[in-house]
Coordinates of N, CA, C and O in Angstrom, one line a residue:
M1 N -77.5 -47.1 -188.5 CA -77.4 -47.5 -187.1 C -78.1 -46.4 -186.3 O -77.8 -45.2 -186.5
T2 N -78.8 -46.8 -185.3 CA -79.4 -45.8 -184.3 C -78.8 -46.1 -183.0 O -78.7 -47.3 -182.6
A3 N -78.5 -45.1 -182.3 CA -77.9 -45.3 -181.0 C -78.4 -44.2 -180.0 O -78.8 -43.1 -180.4
L4 N -78.4 -44.5 -178.7 CA -78.7 -43.6 -177.7 C -77.5 -43.5 -176.8 O -77.0 -44.6 -176.3
E5 N -76.9 -42.3 -176.6 CA -75.7 -42.2 -175.8 C -75.9 -41.2 -174.7 O -76.4 -40.0 -174.9
V6 N -75.7 -41.5 -173.4 CA -75.7 -40.6 -172.3 C -74.4 -39.9 -172.3 O -73.3 -40.6 -172.1
V7 N -74.3 -38.6 -172.5 CA -73.1 -37.9 -172.6 C -72.7 -37.3 -171.2 O -71.6 -37.2 -170.8
S8 N -73.7 -36.9 -170.5 CA -73.5 -36.2 -169.2 C -74.7 -36.4 -168.3 O -75.8 -36.4 -168.8
I9 N -74.4 -36.5 -167.0 CA -75.5 -36.5 -166.0 C -75.1 -35.3 -165.1 O -74.1 -35.3 -164.5
G10 N -76.0 -34.3 -165.2 CA -75.8 -33.1 -164.5 C -76.3 -33.1 -163.1 O -76.8 -34.1 -162.5
S11 N -76.2 -31.9 -162.5 CA -76.7 -31.7 -161.1 C -78.1 -31.1 -161.3 O -78.7 -31.1 -162.4
L12 N -78.7 -30.6 -160.2 CA -80.0 -30.0 -160.2 C -80.2 -28.9 -161.3 O -81.2 -28.9 -161.9
D13 N -79.2 -28.1 -161.5 CA -79.4 -26.9 -162.4 C -78.3 -26.8 -163.4 O -78.2 -25.7 -164.0
A14 N -77.4 -27.8 -163.6 CA -76.4 -27.6 -164.6 C -75.8 -29.0 -165.0 O -75.8 -29.9 -164.2
A15 N -75.3 -29.0 -166.2 CA -74.6 -30.2 -166.7 C -73.4 -29.6 -167.5 O -73.5 -28.8 -168.4
L16 N -72.2 -30.1 -167.2 CA -71.0 -29.7 -167.9 C -70.8 -30.6 -169.0 O -70.5 -31.8 -168.9
V17 N -70.9 -30.0 -170.2 CA -70.8 -30.8 -171.4 C -70.3 -29.9 -172.5 O -70.7 -28.7 -172.6
T18 N -69.5 -30.4 -173.4 CA -69.0 -29.6 -174.6 C -69.3 -30.3 -175.9 O -69.6 -31.5 -175.9
P19 N -69.3 -29.6 -177.0 CA -69.6 -30.2 -178.3 C -68.6 -31.4 -178.5 O -69.0 -32.4 -179.1
R20 N -67.4 -31.3 -178.0 CA -66.4 -32.4 -178.2 C -67.0 -33.7 -177.6 O -67.0 -34.8 -178.3
E21 N -67.6 -33.7 -176.4 CA -68.1 -34.9 -175.8 C -69.4 -35.4 -176.6 O -69.6 -36.5 -176.7
I22 N -70.1 -34.4 -177.0 CA -71.4 -34.8 -177.8 C -71.0 -35.5 -179.1 O -71.7 -36.5 -179.4
F23 N -70.1 -35.0 -179.8 CA -69.8 -35.6 -181.1 C -68.9 -36.8 -181.1 O -68.7 -37.5 -182.1
K24 N -68.3 -37.1 -179.9 CA -67.3 -38.3 -179.8 C -68.0 -39.6 -180.3 O -67.5 -40.2 -181.2
S25 N -69.1 -39.9 -179.7 CA -69.8 -41.2 -180.2 C -70.3 -41.1 -181.6 O -70.3 -42.1 -182.3
A26 N -70.8 -39.9 -182.0 CA -71.3 -39.8 -183.3 C -70.2 -40.0 -184.3 O -70.4 -40.6 -185.4
I27 N -69.0 -39.5 -184.1 CA -67.9 -39.6 -185.0 C -67.5 -41.1 -185.0 O -67.3 -41.7 -186.1
L28 N -67.3 -41.7 -183.8 CA -66.9 -43.1 -183.8 C -68.0 -44.1 -184.4 O -67.6 -45.1 -184.9
S29 N -69.2 -43.6 -184.5 CA -70.3 -44.4 -185.1 C -70.5 -44.1 -186.5 O -71.4 -44.6 -187.2
N30 N -69.7 -43.2 -187.1 CA -69.9 -42.7 -188.5 C -71.3 -42.1 -188.7 O -71.9 -42.4 -189.7
S31 N -71.8 -41.4 -187.7 CA -73.2 -40.9 -187.8 C -73.3 -39.7 -188.8 O -72.3 -38.9 -188.9
A32 N -74.4 -39.6 -189.4 CA -74.6 -38.4 -190.3 C -75.4 -37.3 -189.6 O -75.3 -36.2 -190.1
C33 N -76.0 -37.6 -188.5 CA -76.8 -36.6 -187.8 C -77.0 -37.1 -186.3 O -76.9 -38.2 -186.0
I34 N -77.4 -36.1 -185.5 CA -77.7 -36.3 -184.1 C -78.9 -35.5 -183.7 O -79.3 -34.5 -184.3
I35 N -79.5 -35.9 -182.6 CA -80.6 -35.2 -181.9 C -80.1 -35.1 -180.5 O -79.8 -36.1 -179.8
L36 N -80.1 -33.9 -179.9 CA -79.8 -33.7 -178.5 C -81.1 -33.7 -177.7 O -82.2 -33.3 -178.2
A37 N -81.1 -34.2 -176.5 CA -82.2 -34.1 -175.6 C -81.7 -34.0 -174.2 O -80.6 -34.5 -173.8
H38 N -82.4 -33.2 -173.4 CA -82.0 -33.1 -172.0 C -83.3 -32.8 -171.2 O -84.3 -32.3 -171.7
A39 N -83.2 -33.0 -169.9 CA -84.4 -32.8 -169.0 C -84.2 -31.5 -168.2 O -83.1 -31.1 -167.9
H40 N -85.3 -30.9 -167.9 CA -85.4 -29.8 -167.0 C -86.1 -30.2 -165.8 O -87.4 -30.4 -165.8
P41 N -85.4 -30.5 -164.7 CA -86.0 -31.0 -163.4 C -87.1 -30.0 -162.9 O -88.0 -30.5 -162.1
S42 N -87.0 -28.8 -163.3 CA -88.0 -27.8 -162.8 C -89.4 -28.1 -163.3 O -90.4 -27.6 -162.7
G43 N -89.5 -28.9 -164.3 CA -90.8 -29.2 -164.9 C -91.2 -28.2 -166.0 O -92.2 -28.4 -166.7
D44 N -90.5 -27.1 -166.2 CA -90.7 -26.1 -167.3 C -89.8 -26.5 -168.5 O -88.6 -26.5 -168.4
T45 N -90.5 -26.7 -169.6 CA -89.7 -27.1 -170.8 C -89.2 -25.9 -171.6 O -88.5 -26.0 -172.6
T46 N -89.4 -24.7 -171.1 CA -89.0 -23.5 -171.8 C -87.4 -23.4 -171.8 O -86.8 -23.6 -170.8
P47 N -86.8 -23.3 -173.0 CA -85.3 -23.3 -173.1 C -84.8 -22.0 -172.4 O -85.3 -20.9 -172.6
S48 N -83.7 -22.2 -171.7 CA -83.0 -21.1 -171.2 C -82.1 -20.4 -172.3 O -81.9 -21.0 -173.3
Q49 N -81.6 -19.3 -172.0 CA -80.7 -18.6 -172.9 C -79.4 -19.5 -173.1 O -78.9 -19.6 -174.2
D50 N -79.0 -20.1 -172.1 CA -77.8 -21.1 -172.2 C -78.2 -22.2 -173.1 O -77.3 -22.7 -173.9
D51 N -79.4 -22.8 -173.0 CA -79.8 -23.9 -173.9 C -79.7 -23.4 -175.3 O -79.3 -24.2 -176.2
I52 N -80.2 -22.2 -175.6 CA -80.2 -21.7 -177.0 C -78.8 -21.5 -177.5 O -78.5 -21.9 -178.6
E53 N -78.0 -20.9 -176.7 CA -76.6 -20.6 -177.1 C -75.8 -21.9 -177.3 O -75.0 -22.1 -178.2
F54 N -76.0 -22.9 -176.4 CA -75.3 -24.2 -176.5 C -75.8 -24.9 -177.8 O -74.9 -25.5 -178.5
T55 N -77.0 -24.8 -178.1 CA -77.5 -25.5 -179.3 C -76.9 -24.9 -180.5 O -76.4 -25.6 -181.4
A56 N -76.7 -23.6 -180.6 CA -76.0 -22.9 -181.7 C -74.6 -23.4 -181.8 O -74.1 -23.6 -182.9
R57 N -73.9 -23.5 -180.6 CA -72.5 -24.0 -180.7 C -72.4 -25.4 -181.2 O -71.5 -25.7 -182.0
V58 N -73.3 -26.2 -180.7 CA -73.2 -27.6 -181.2 C -73.6 -27.7 -182.7 O -72.9 -28.4 -183.4
K59 N -74.6 -26.9 -183.1 CA -74.9 -26.9 -184.5 C -73.7 -26.5 -185.4 O -73.4 -27.1 -186.4
S60 N -73.0 -25.4 -185.0 CA -71.9 -24.9 -185.7 C -70.8 -25.9 -185.8 O -70.1 -26.2 -186.8
A61 N -70.5 -26.6 -184.6 CA -69.5 -27.6 -184.6 C -69.8 -28.8 -185.5 O -69.0 -29.3 -186.3
G62 N -71.1 -29.2 -185.5 CA -71.5 -30.2 -186.4 C -71.4 -29.9 -187.9 O -71.0 -30.7 -188.7
E63 N -71.6 -28.6 -188.2 CA -71.5 -28.2 -189.6 C -70.0 -28.3 -190.0 O -69.7 -28.7 -191.2
I64 N -69.1 -28.0 -189.1 CA -67.7 -28.1 -189.4 C -67.2 -29.5 -189.7 O -66.5 -29.8 -190.6
I65 N -67.7 -30.5 -188.9 CA -67.3 -31.9 -189.0 C -68.2 -32.7 -189.9 O -68.0 -33.9 -190.1
G66 N -69.3 -32.1 -190.3 CA -70.2 -32.9 -191.3 C -71.2 -33.8 -190.6 O -71.7 -34.7 -191.2
I67 N -71.6 -33.4 -189.4 CA -72.7 -34.2 -188.7 C -73.8 -33.2 -188.3 O -73.6 -32.3 -187.6
E68 N -75.0 -33.4 -188.9 CA -76.1 -32.4 -188.8 C -76.8 -32.6 -187.4 O -77.1 -33.7 -187.0
L69 N -77.0 -31.4 -186.8 CA -77.9 -31.4 -185.6 C -79.3 -31.3 -186.1 O -79.7 -30.2 -186.6
L70 N -80.1 -32.3 -185.9 CA -81.5 -32.3 -186.4 C -82.4 -31.5 -185.4 O -83.4 -30.9 -185.9
D71 N -82.2 -31.7 -184.1 CA -83.1 -31.0 -183.2 C -82.4 -31.1 -181.8 O -81.5 -31.8 -181.5
H72 N -82.9 -30.2 -180.9 CA -82.6 -30.3 -179.5 C -83.9 -30.2 -178.7 O -84.7 -29.3 -178.9
I73 N -84.2 -31.3 -178.0 CA -85.4 -31.4 -177.3 C -85.3 -31.4 -175.8 O -84.4 -32.0 -175.2
I74 N -86.1 -30.6 -175.2 CA -86.1 -30.5 -173.7 C -87.4 -31.2 -173.2 O -88.5 -31.0 -173.7
V75 N -87.2 -32.1 -172.2 CA -88.3 -32.9 -171.7 C -88.5 -32.5 -170.2 O -87.5 -32.2 -169.5
A76 N -89.7 -32.5 -169.8 CA -90.0 -32.3 -168.4 C -91.5 -32.6 -168.1 O -92.4 -32.3 -168.9
D77 N -91.7 -33.4 -167.0 CA -93.1 -33.7 -166.6 C -94.0 -34.2 -167.8 O -95.1 -33.8 -167.9
G78 N -93.4 -35.1 -168.6 CA -94.2 -35.8 -169.6 C -94.5 -34.9 -170.8 O -95.2 -35.2 -171.7
Q79 N -93.8 -33.7 -170.9 CA -94.0 -32.8 -172.0 C -92.6 -32.6 -172.7 O -91.6 -33.0 -172.1
H80 N -92.6 -32.0 -173.9 CA -91.4 -31.8 -174.6 C -91.4 -30.4 -175.3 O -92.5 -29.9 -175.6
Y81 N -90.3 -29.9 -175.6 CA -90.1 -28.7 -176.3 C -89.0 -28.9 -177.4 O -87.9 -29.2 -177.0
S82 N -89.4 -28.7 -178.6 CA -88.4 -28.9 -179.7 C -87.9 -27.5 -180.1 O -88.7 -26.6 -180.5
L83 N -86.6 -27.3 -180.0 CA -86.0 -26.0 -180.5 C -86.2 -25.8 -182.0 O -86.4 -24.7 -182.4
R84 N -86.1 -26.9 -182.7 CA -86.3 -26.8 -184.2 C -87.8 -26.4 -184.5 O -88.0 -25.4 -185.3
E85 N -88.7 -27.1 -183.9 CA -90.1 -26.7 -184.2 C -90.5 -25.3 -183.8 O -91.4 -24.8 -184.3
N86 N -89.8 -24.8 -182.8 CA -90.1 -23.4 -182.3 C -89.1 -22.4 -182.9 O -89.1 -21.3 -182.4
G87 N -88.4 -22.7 -184.0 CA -87.6 -21.8 -184.7 C -86.4 -21.3 -184.0 O -85.9 -20.2 -184.3
L88 N -85.9 -22.0 -183.0 CA -84.7 -21.6 -182.3 C -83.4 -22.2 -182.7 O -82.4 -22.1 -182.0
M89 N -83.4 -22.8 -183.9 CA -82.2 -23.4 -184.4 C -82.2 -23.4 -185.9 O -83.2 -23.3 -186.5

């Protein structure tokens, strides 16, 4: 099964979300893996230090519960940045 789940809608420069909220739908759907994606309204797809640290937290949580984090993608102005492709996870 493939699903798209909106977990949080943030403000201009922040979104409050935890790994618990991210994995809720994945657990209920018996998912084996997930991909995270979020937008940078600034137009710059470069991940922030918070993006990198959050990705590590989600990846660790997924390893504990058995749901693999495949990638975390940042989108902005028709471009994207893959943390996996750039060696950040």
